Tab-separated table of C-alpha atoms in Angstrom:
chain	number	residue	atom	x	y	z
R	1	MET	CA	-8.649	8.203	39.964
R	2	LYS	CA	-8.123	10.464	43.105
R	3	VAL	CA	-11.095	12.534	43.848
R	4	THR	CA	-11.661	14.894	46.229
R	5	ARG	CA	-14.690	17.431	47.295
R	6	ARG	CA	-14.590	20.218	50.183
R	7	TYR	CA	-17.279	19.818	52.071
R	8	PRO	CA	-19.522	22.892	50.016
R	9	ILE	CA	-19.563	25.376	52.365
R	10	TYR	CA	-22.658	27.432	50.664
R	11	LEU	CA	-24.940	24.262	52.522
R	12	HIS	CA	-22.515	24.865	55.939
R	13	ALA	CA	-23.756	27.824	56.312
R	14	LEU	CA	-27.602	26.732	55.909
R	15	GLU	CA	-27.476	24.172	58.848
R	16	ARG	CA	-25.712	26.766	60.851
R	17	ALA	CA	-28.617	29.800	59.986
R	18	MET	CA	-31.269	27.226	60.328
R	19	GLU	CA	-29.247	26.560	64.317
R	20	ARG	CA	-29.460	29.836	64.745
R	21	LEU	CA	-32.256	32.145	63.167
R	22	LYS	CA	-35.735	31.538	65.588
R	23	GLU	CA	-38.400	30.210	64.746
R	24	GLU	CA	-40.551	33.131	63.563
R	25	THR	CA	-38.011	33.826	60.773
R	26	PRO	CA	-41.119	34.505	57.451
R	27	GLU	CA	-37.435	33.394	55.732
R	28	ARG	CA	-36.977	30.249	57.818
R	29	GLU	CA	-38.778	27.110	55.589
R	30	GLN	CA	-37.603	29.307	52.726
R	31	VAL	CA	-33.524	28.333	54.174
R	32	TRP	CA	-34.994	25.307	54.711
R	33	GLU	CA	-35.753	24.419	51.529
R	34	GLU	CA	-32.558	25.531	49.976
R	35	LEU	CA	-31.282	23.199	52.440
R	36	LEU	CA	-32.766	20.703	51.389
R	37	ARG	CA	-32.112	21.310	47.561
R	38	GLN	CA	-28.215	22.075	48.294
R	39	GLU	CA	-28.157	18.312	50.171
R	40	ALA	CA	-30.244	16.387	47.356
R	41	GLY	CA	-26.799	18.374	45.056
R	42	TYR	CA	-24.636	17.810	47.279
R	43	PHE	CA	-24.778	13.246	47.901
R	44	GLY	CA	-25.314	13.871	43.818
R	45	GLU	CA	-21.829	14.560	43.396
R	46	ILE	CA	-20.100	12.539	46.387
R	47	ALA	CA	-22.463	10.078	43.736
R	48	SER	CA	-20.335	10.920	41.001
R	49	ASP	CA	-17.441	10.838	42.605
R	50	ARG	CA	-17.478	6.938	43.848
R	51	TYR	CA	-18.108	5.984	39.808
R	52	VAL	CA	-15.047	9.104	38.972
R	53	ARG	CA	-12.704	6.866	40.545
R	54	ARG	CA	-13.514	3.498	39.300
R	55	SER	CA	-12.837	4.658	35.480
R	56	ARG	CA	-9.135	3.484	34.340
R	57	PHE	CA	-6.862	6.086	32.145
R	58	SER	CA	-5.679	8.977	34.178
R	59	GLY	CA	-6.596	12.572	34.241
R	60	VAL	CA	-6.978	14.902	36.517
R	61	VAL	CA	-9.891	15.660	38.325
R	62	LEU	CA	-10.897	19.569	39.803
R	63	THR	CA	-14.037	19.834	42.308
R	64	ASP	CA	-16.325	22.537	41.423
R	65	ILE	CA	-13.621	24.979	39.654
R	66	GLN	CA	-15.075	28.647	39.182
R	67	ILE	CA	-14.496	29.235	35.237
R	68	GLU	CA	-14.383	33.894	35.796
R	69	ILE	CA	-15.917	34.194	31.573
R	70	GLU	CA	-15.666	38.160	31.877
R	71	PRO	CA	-15.035	40.152	35.295
R	72	GLY	CA	-17.486	39.033	37.644
R	73	GLU	CA	-19.221	36.786	35.974
R	74	VAL	CA	-18.567	33.267	36.975
R	75	VAL	CA	-19.142	29.979	35.934
R	76	GLN	CA	-19.002	26.726	38.162
R	77	ILE	CA	-18.368	22.995	36.998
R	78	ASP	CA	-18.815	20.033	39.818
R	79	THR	CA	-16.959	17.707	38.463
R	80	LEU	CA	-13.395	18.614	35.695
R	81	ILE	CA	-11.977	15.376	34.381
R	82	LEU	CA	-8.430	17.152	32.616
R	83	THR	CA	-6.408	14.713	30.734
R	84	ARG	CA	-4.134	15.202	27.561
R	85	ARG	CA	-6.640	13.496	25.134
R	86	GLY	CA	-9.894	16.371	26.182
R	87	ILE	CA	-11.911	17.988	29.475
R	88	TRP	CA	-15.106	16.521	30.472
R	89	LEU	CA	-17.409	18.166	32.526
R	90	ILE	CA	-19.997	16.182	34.700
R	91	GLU	CA	-23.182	18.472	36.156
R	92	SER	CA	-24.735	15.708	39.275
R	93	LYS	CA	-28.284	15.736	40.334
R	94	LYS	CA	-30.569	14.086	42.288
R	95	TYR	CA	-34.087	14.595	41.412
R	96	ARG	CA	-36.786	11.630	43.204
R	97	GLY	CA	-39.199	9.946	40.998
R	98	ALA	CA	-40.510	9.801	38.011
R	99	LEU	CA	-39.771	13.024	35.590
R	100	GLN	CA	-40.463	14.442	32.930
R	101	TYR	CA	-38.706	16.391	30.308
R	102	HIS	CA	-40.081	18.584	28.085
R	103	LEU	CA	-38.762	21.120	25.069
R	104	SER	CA	-40.132	23.981	24.932
R	105	PRO	CA	-39.122	25.471	26.887
R	106	ARG	CA	-36.317	22.932	27.712
R	107	ARG	CA	-37.102	22.396	31.974
R	108	ILE	CA	-38.275	18.949	33.334
R	109	GLU	CA	-41.434	18.248	35.595
R	110	ARG	CA	-41.767	15.620	38.343
R	111	LYS	CA	-45.657	15.262	39.635
R	112	GLU	CA	-46.388	14.827	43.171
R	113	ARG	CA	-49.072	12.481	44.412
R	114	GLY	CA	-51.364	15.152	44.770
R	115	GLY	CA	-50.857	16.477	41.862
R	116	THR	CA	-49.025	19.585	42.010
R	117	VAL	CA	-46.133	19.639	39.502
R	118	ILE	CA	-42.579	20.242	40.987
R	119	VAL	CA	-40.636	21.964	38.053
R	120	PHE	CA	-36.860	21.262	37.327
R	121	PRO	CA	-34.178	24.105	35.056
R	122	CYS	CA	-32.975	22.151	32.320
R	123	PRO	CA	-29.693	20.610	33.972
R	124	ILE	CA	-28.660	20.073	30.111
R	125	VAL	CA	-29.040	24.439	29.708
R	126	GLN	CA	-26.490	24.852	32.475
R	127	LEU	CA	-24.051	22.761	30.840
R	128	GLU	CA	-24.149	24.006	27.706
R	129	SER	CA	-23.648	26.974	29.456
R	130	GLN	CA	-20.408	25.823	31.389
R	131	ILE	CA	-19.458	23.656	28.296
R	132	HIS	CA	-19.356	26.908	26.197
R	133	ALA	CA	-17.893	29.022	28.573
R	134	LEU	CA	-15.036	26.960	29.285
R	135	GLU	CA	-14.004	26.851	26.122
R	136	GLY	CA	-13.700	30.374	25.590
R	137	TRP	CA	-11.456	30.433	28.383
R	138	LEU	CA	-9.161	27.775	26.475
R	139	ASP	CA	-9.841	29.499	23.205
R	140	ALA	CA	-8.388	33.017	25.824
R	141	ARG	CA	-5.701	31.171	26.343
R	142	GLY	CA	-4.406	29.954	23.019
R	143	ILE	CA	-5.232	26.503	24.461
R	144	LYS	CA	-6.812	23.632	22.231
R	145	LEU	CA	-8.081	20.662	23.620
R	146	PRO	CA	-12.206	19.857	23.185
R	147	VAL	CA	-14.591	19.648	26.112
R	148	PHE	CA	-17.685	16.971	27.015
R	149	GLY	CA	-19.470	16.674	29.635
R	150	THR	CA	-23.005	14.588	30.847
R	151	VAL	CA	-25.839	15.336	32.851
R	152	ALA	CA	-24.716	12.370	35.542
R	153	PHE	CA	-28.493	11.004	37.957
R	154	ALA	CA	-27.422	9.873	41.417
R	155	SER	CA	-31.074	9.136	41.866
R	156	HIS	CA	-33.493	5.861	40.125
R	157	ASN	CA	-34.708	7.990	37.758
R	158	VAL	CA	-38.057	6.776	35.526
R	159	TRP	CA	-37.811	8.804	32.715
R	160	GLU	CA	-41.469	9.650	29.929
R	161	GLY	CA	-40.146	11.671	27.093
R	162	LEU	CA	-36.613	12.141	26.917
R	163	PRO	CA	-34.775	11.880	23.460
R	164	GLU	CA	-32.096	9.563	22.836
R	165	ASP	CA	-29.173	12.001	21.931
R	166	THR	CA	-30.232	14.209	25.271
R	167	PRO	CA	-26.358	13.693	27.332
R	168	ILE	CA	-27.766	12.631	30.636
R	169	ILE	CA	-26.592	9.056	32.067
R	170	PRO	CA	-26.821	7.881	35.659
R	171	VAL	CA	-23.664	7.269	37.931
R	172	ARG	CA	-23.006	3.806	37.060
R	173	GLU	CA	-22.349	4.725	34.118
R	174	ILE	CA	-20.213	7.528	34.259
R	175	PRO	CA	-17.264	4.637	33.053
R	176	LEU	CA	-18.299	3.756	30.762
R	177	TYR	CA	-19.232	7.069	28.989
R	178	LEU	CA	-15.080	8.703	30.522
R	179	GLU	CA	-13.276	5.523	29.651
R	180	THR	CA	-15.053	5.422	25.802
R	181	GLY	CA	-15.312	9.371	25.009
R	182	TYR	CA	-10.849	9.264	25.513
R	183	GLY	CA	-10.589	5.730	24.134
R	184	GLN	CA	-11.033	7.165	20.977
R	185	LEU	CA	-9.143	10.323	20.746
R	186	PRO	CA	-5.270	10.972	20.315
R	187	GLU	CA	-2.952	12.873	22.776
R	188	GLN	CA	-2.776	16.343	22.461
R	189	LEU	CA	-0.710	18.446	25.223
R	190	SER	CA	2.426	17.960	25.864
R	191	VAL	CA	2.971	16.631	29.816
R	192	GLU	CA	4.796	20.285	30.129
R	193	SER	CA	1.780	21.620	28.499
R	194	PHE	CA	-1.181	20.200	30.972
R	195	ASP	CA	0.644	20.334	34.231
R	196	GLU	CA	0.229	23.782	33.097
R	197	LEU	CA	-2.820	24.039	31.982
R	198	THR	CA	-4.052	22.139	35.518
R	199	ALA	CA	-2.152	25.219	37.702
R	200	LEU	CA	-4.035	27.548	35.836
R	201	LEU	CA	-7.253	25.462	35.909
R	202	ASP	CA	-7.109	25.299	39.316
R	203	GLN	CA	-6.186	29.032	40.395
R	204	GLU	CA	-10.195	29.426	38.626
R	205	ARG	CA	-11.372	27.440	41.963
R	206	HIS	CA	-12.358	30.594	43.911
R	207	HIS	CA	-13.313	33.755	41.563
R	208	LEU	CA	-16.584	33.972	43.851
R	209	GLN	CA	-17.640	36.548	46.575
R	210	TRP	CA	-18.915	35.148	50.190
R	211	ILE	CA	-22.538	36.609	50.278
R	212	PRO	CA	-23.604	36.165	53.655
R	213	ILE	CA	-26.716	34.103	53.990
R	214	CYS	CA	-28.919	37.296	55.842
R	215	LYS	CA	-28.433	38.921	53.152
R	216	ARG	CA	-29.719	36.580	49.816
R	217	PHE	CA	-32.423	35.503	52.359
R	218	SER	CA	-33.495	39.719	52.992
R	219	ILE	CA	-33.599	37.980	56.110
R	220	ASN	CA	-32.951	40.610	59.458
R	221	PRO	CA	-30.328	39.674	61.566
R	222	ASN	CA	-32.323	40.471	64.901
R	223	HIS	CA	-33.545	37.523	63.722
R	224	LEU	CA	-30.500	35.347	65.066
R	225	LYS	CA	-29.479	33.752	68.506
R	226	ARG	CA	-27.032	35.166	69.433
R	227	GLY	CA	-24.510	34.059	71.867
R	228	PHE	CA	-23.647	30.183	71.907
R	229	LEU	CA	-26.061	27.899	71.590
R	230	CYS	CA	-26.521	23.824	72.638
R	231	LYS	CA	-25.072	21.013	70.321
R	232	ASP	CA	-27.530	19.239	71.380
R	233	CYS	CA	-30.821	21.790	71.754
R	234	SER	CA	-29.839	25.370	70.201
R	235	GLY	CA	-30.993	26.518	72.854
R	236	PRO	CA	-29.018	29.447	74.508
R	237	LEU	CA	-25.787	28.697	77.164
R	238	THR	CA	-24.799	30.445	79.920
R	239	ARG	CA	-21.705	31.317	80.820
R	240	GLU	CA	-19.630	30.004	83.883
R	241	SER	CA	-16.494	31.323	83.171
R	242	GLU	CA	-14.785	33.148	79.649
R	243	ARG	CA	-14.069	28.986	77.923
R	244	THR	CA	-17.160	27.508	80.470
R	245	LEU	CA	-20.562	27.408	79.348
R	246	HIS	CA	-24.025	25.906	80.741
R	247	CYS	CA	-27.059	24.251	79.261
R	248	LYS	CA	-29.866	24.775	81.576
R	249	LYS	CA	-32.141	23.030	79.653
R	250	CYS	CA	-29.807	19.959	78.729
R	251	ASP	CA	-27.357	20.613	82.711
R	252	LYS	CA	-24.303	19.859	79.959
R	253	LYS	CA	-21.480	22.367	80.209
R	254	SER	CA	-19.722	22.161	77.059
R	255	LYS	CA	-16.162	24.727	76.322
R	256	ALA	CA	-16.616	28.498	74.319
R	257	ASP	CA	-16.379	28.096	70.253
R	258	TYR	CA	-14.991	31.094	69.755
R	259	GLY	CA	-14.001	30.447	65.792
R	260	GLN	CA	-17.695	28.177	65.434
R	261	LEU	CA	-19.316	31.604	67.409
R	262	ILE	CA	-16.952	34.614	64.863
R	263	LEU	CA	-17.437	31.882	61.928
R	264	ASP	CA	-22.157	31.937	62.160
R	265	TRP	CA	-21.253	36.066	62.021
R	266	PHE	CA	-19.255	35.374	58.536
R	267	LEU	CA	-21.357	33.189	57.479
R	268	LEU	CA	-24.712	35.001	58.442
R	269	VAL	CA	-23.968	38.467	59.208
R	270	HIS	CA	-21.709	40.613	57.433
R	271	PRO	CA	-18.249	39.486	56.205
R	272	THR	CA	-16.132	41.668	57.955
R	273	LEU	CA	-15.699	41.941	61.499
R	274	ASN	CA	-14.815	44.824	64.473
R	275	ASN	CA	-14.320	44.218	68.137
R	276	ALA	CA	-17.988	45.737	68.809
R	277	GLN	CA	-19.759	43.932	66.507
R	278	LEU	CA	-18.038	40.422	68.052
R	279	ARG	CA	-19.343	41.289	71.477
R	280	ALA	CA	-22.672	42.030	70.451
R	281	PHE	CA	-23.261	38.289	68.899
R	282	THR	CA	-20.898	36.527	71.380
R	283	LYS	CA	-21.896	38.843	74.997
R	284	ILE	CA	-19.527	39.827	75.953
R	285	LYS	CA	-18.767	42.816	77.345
R	286	ARG	CA	-16.060	44.050	77.501
R	287	LYS	CA	-13.733	45.678	74.637
R	288	GLN	CA	-10.315	43.681	76.251
R	289	PRO	CA	-11.534	40.419	76.295
R	290	ALA	CA	-12.531	41.025	72.511
R	291	SER	CA	-9.750	41.698	71.643
R	292	ARG	CA	-7.754	38.418	73.071
R	293	ILE	CA	-10.478	36.172	71.197
R	294	LEU	CA	-9.813	38.328	67.708
R	295	ARG	CA	-6.391	37.714	68.542
R	296	ARG	CA	-6.885	34.265	68.149
R	297	TYR	CA	-7.382	33.347	65.148
R	298	GLU	CA	-5.727	33.954	61.175
R	299	LEU	CA	-8.240	36.768	60.198
R	300	SER	CA	-7.041	39.816	58.176
R	301	GLU	CA	-6.679	43.230	59.818
R	302	SER	CA	-7.999	46.520	58.583
R	303	GLY	CA	-7.301	49.976	59.935
R	304	LYS	CA	-6.912	51.553	63.133
R	305	SER	CA	-7.451	51.159	66.554
R	306	VAL	CA	-11.030	51.407	67.084
R	307	GLY	CA	-11.118	51.337	63.303
R	308	THR	CA	-10.105	47.972	63.285
R	309	THR	CA	-12.318	44.958	61.189
R	310	TYR	CA	-11.869	41.327	60.992
R	311	SER	CA	-12.447	39.729	57.528
R	312	VAL	CA	-11.245	36.262	56.366
R	313	ASN	CA	-11.595	34.570	52.348
R	314	LEU	CA	-14.399	31.508	53.671
R	315	TYR	CA	-13.174	30.193	50.133
R	316	THR	CA	-9.174	29.548	51.033
R	317	ASP	CA	-8.631	30.182	54.593
R	318	LEU	CA	-11.063	27.548	56.867
R	319	ASP	CA	-8.844	24.656	57.628
R	320	GLY	CA	-11.381	21.985	56.929
R	321	LEU	CA	-15.172	24.065	57.765
R	322	GLU	CA	-12.929	25.691	60.930
R	323	ILE	CA	-11.056	29.377	61.487
R	324	ARG	CA	-7.510	27.882	61.368
R	325	LYS	CA	-6.168	29.419	65.250
R	326	ARG	CA	-2.565	30.944	65.411
R	327	GLY	CA	0.043	29.006	66.447
């Protein structure tokens, strides 16, 4: 089966935050820890994808689906495998080391060498919530199709206290899990109904509204480095011209990537941008060059004249991890 997964915009935003946050920023360590968690989750998803591709039956794989169960309330699903016989959800995890499973309340614990106990939320509870939300979504549309799911661990773990019927498997067992379940069910959707459902679910990808990193972590935007930064040392770049920059520390020249800088603003600071804010963030002094820069990119505009603000949908309107340039 074909599996396509975008690099997570949230993970990219955390990386950009670490690039721009000043060393003395109090929240920097918290952002770094979240970055490590999100990286582990993404690597777990990539490992799961590799085994989903090996599964031998007909289906469509949708990644990073966001099911809106009520206005403003969204459940996110890592991997959804849609077939004419049923739907399978895979929640991917990667927790290193020996793990203990506890029932009351349901959780996973890991004891560190120094005796510290790390507690992880139970991924089965998360999976059950996803299945329940998807069943309700299907029922509301009169679609009769069974939903199943498992938690797939990409790490090599020794488990203690894990019940036999717990829906947790290593990623290498994904093909067997899927093929066994698929083989036990009859077809329940026509080709036309299947195609319609695929289109409906594909429309559910992007219900979330982006929350900039500074707001998520209560960071004062003044703790961000402004202007262009060197890709090698993260130090400030001095402007030699509108398009050429120089790093005094590395003694290297580079081209000014205004698209990355504008994207950093949306990722880290605020969902809208105006001319004055761009000038302050890029250290441009005059309005006219800033206006020319903003017109280079495919940004949504709101307001008129000096009240014009610009925005972009970070989930749907990027070209990979870049803002599209106007043709």
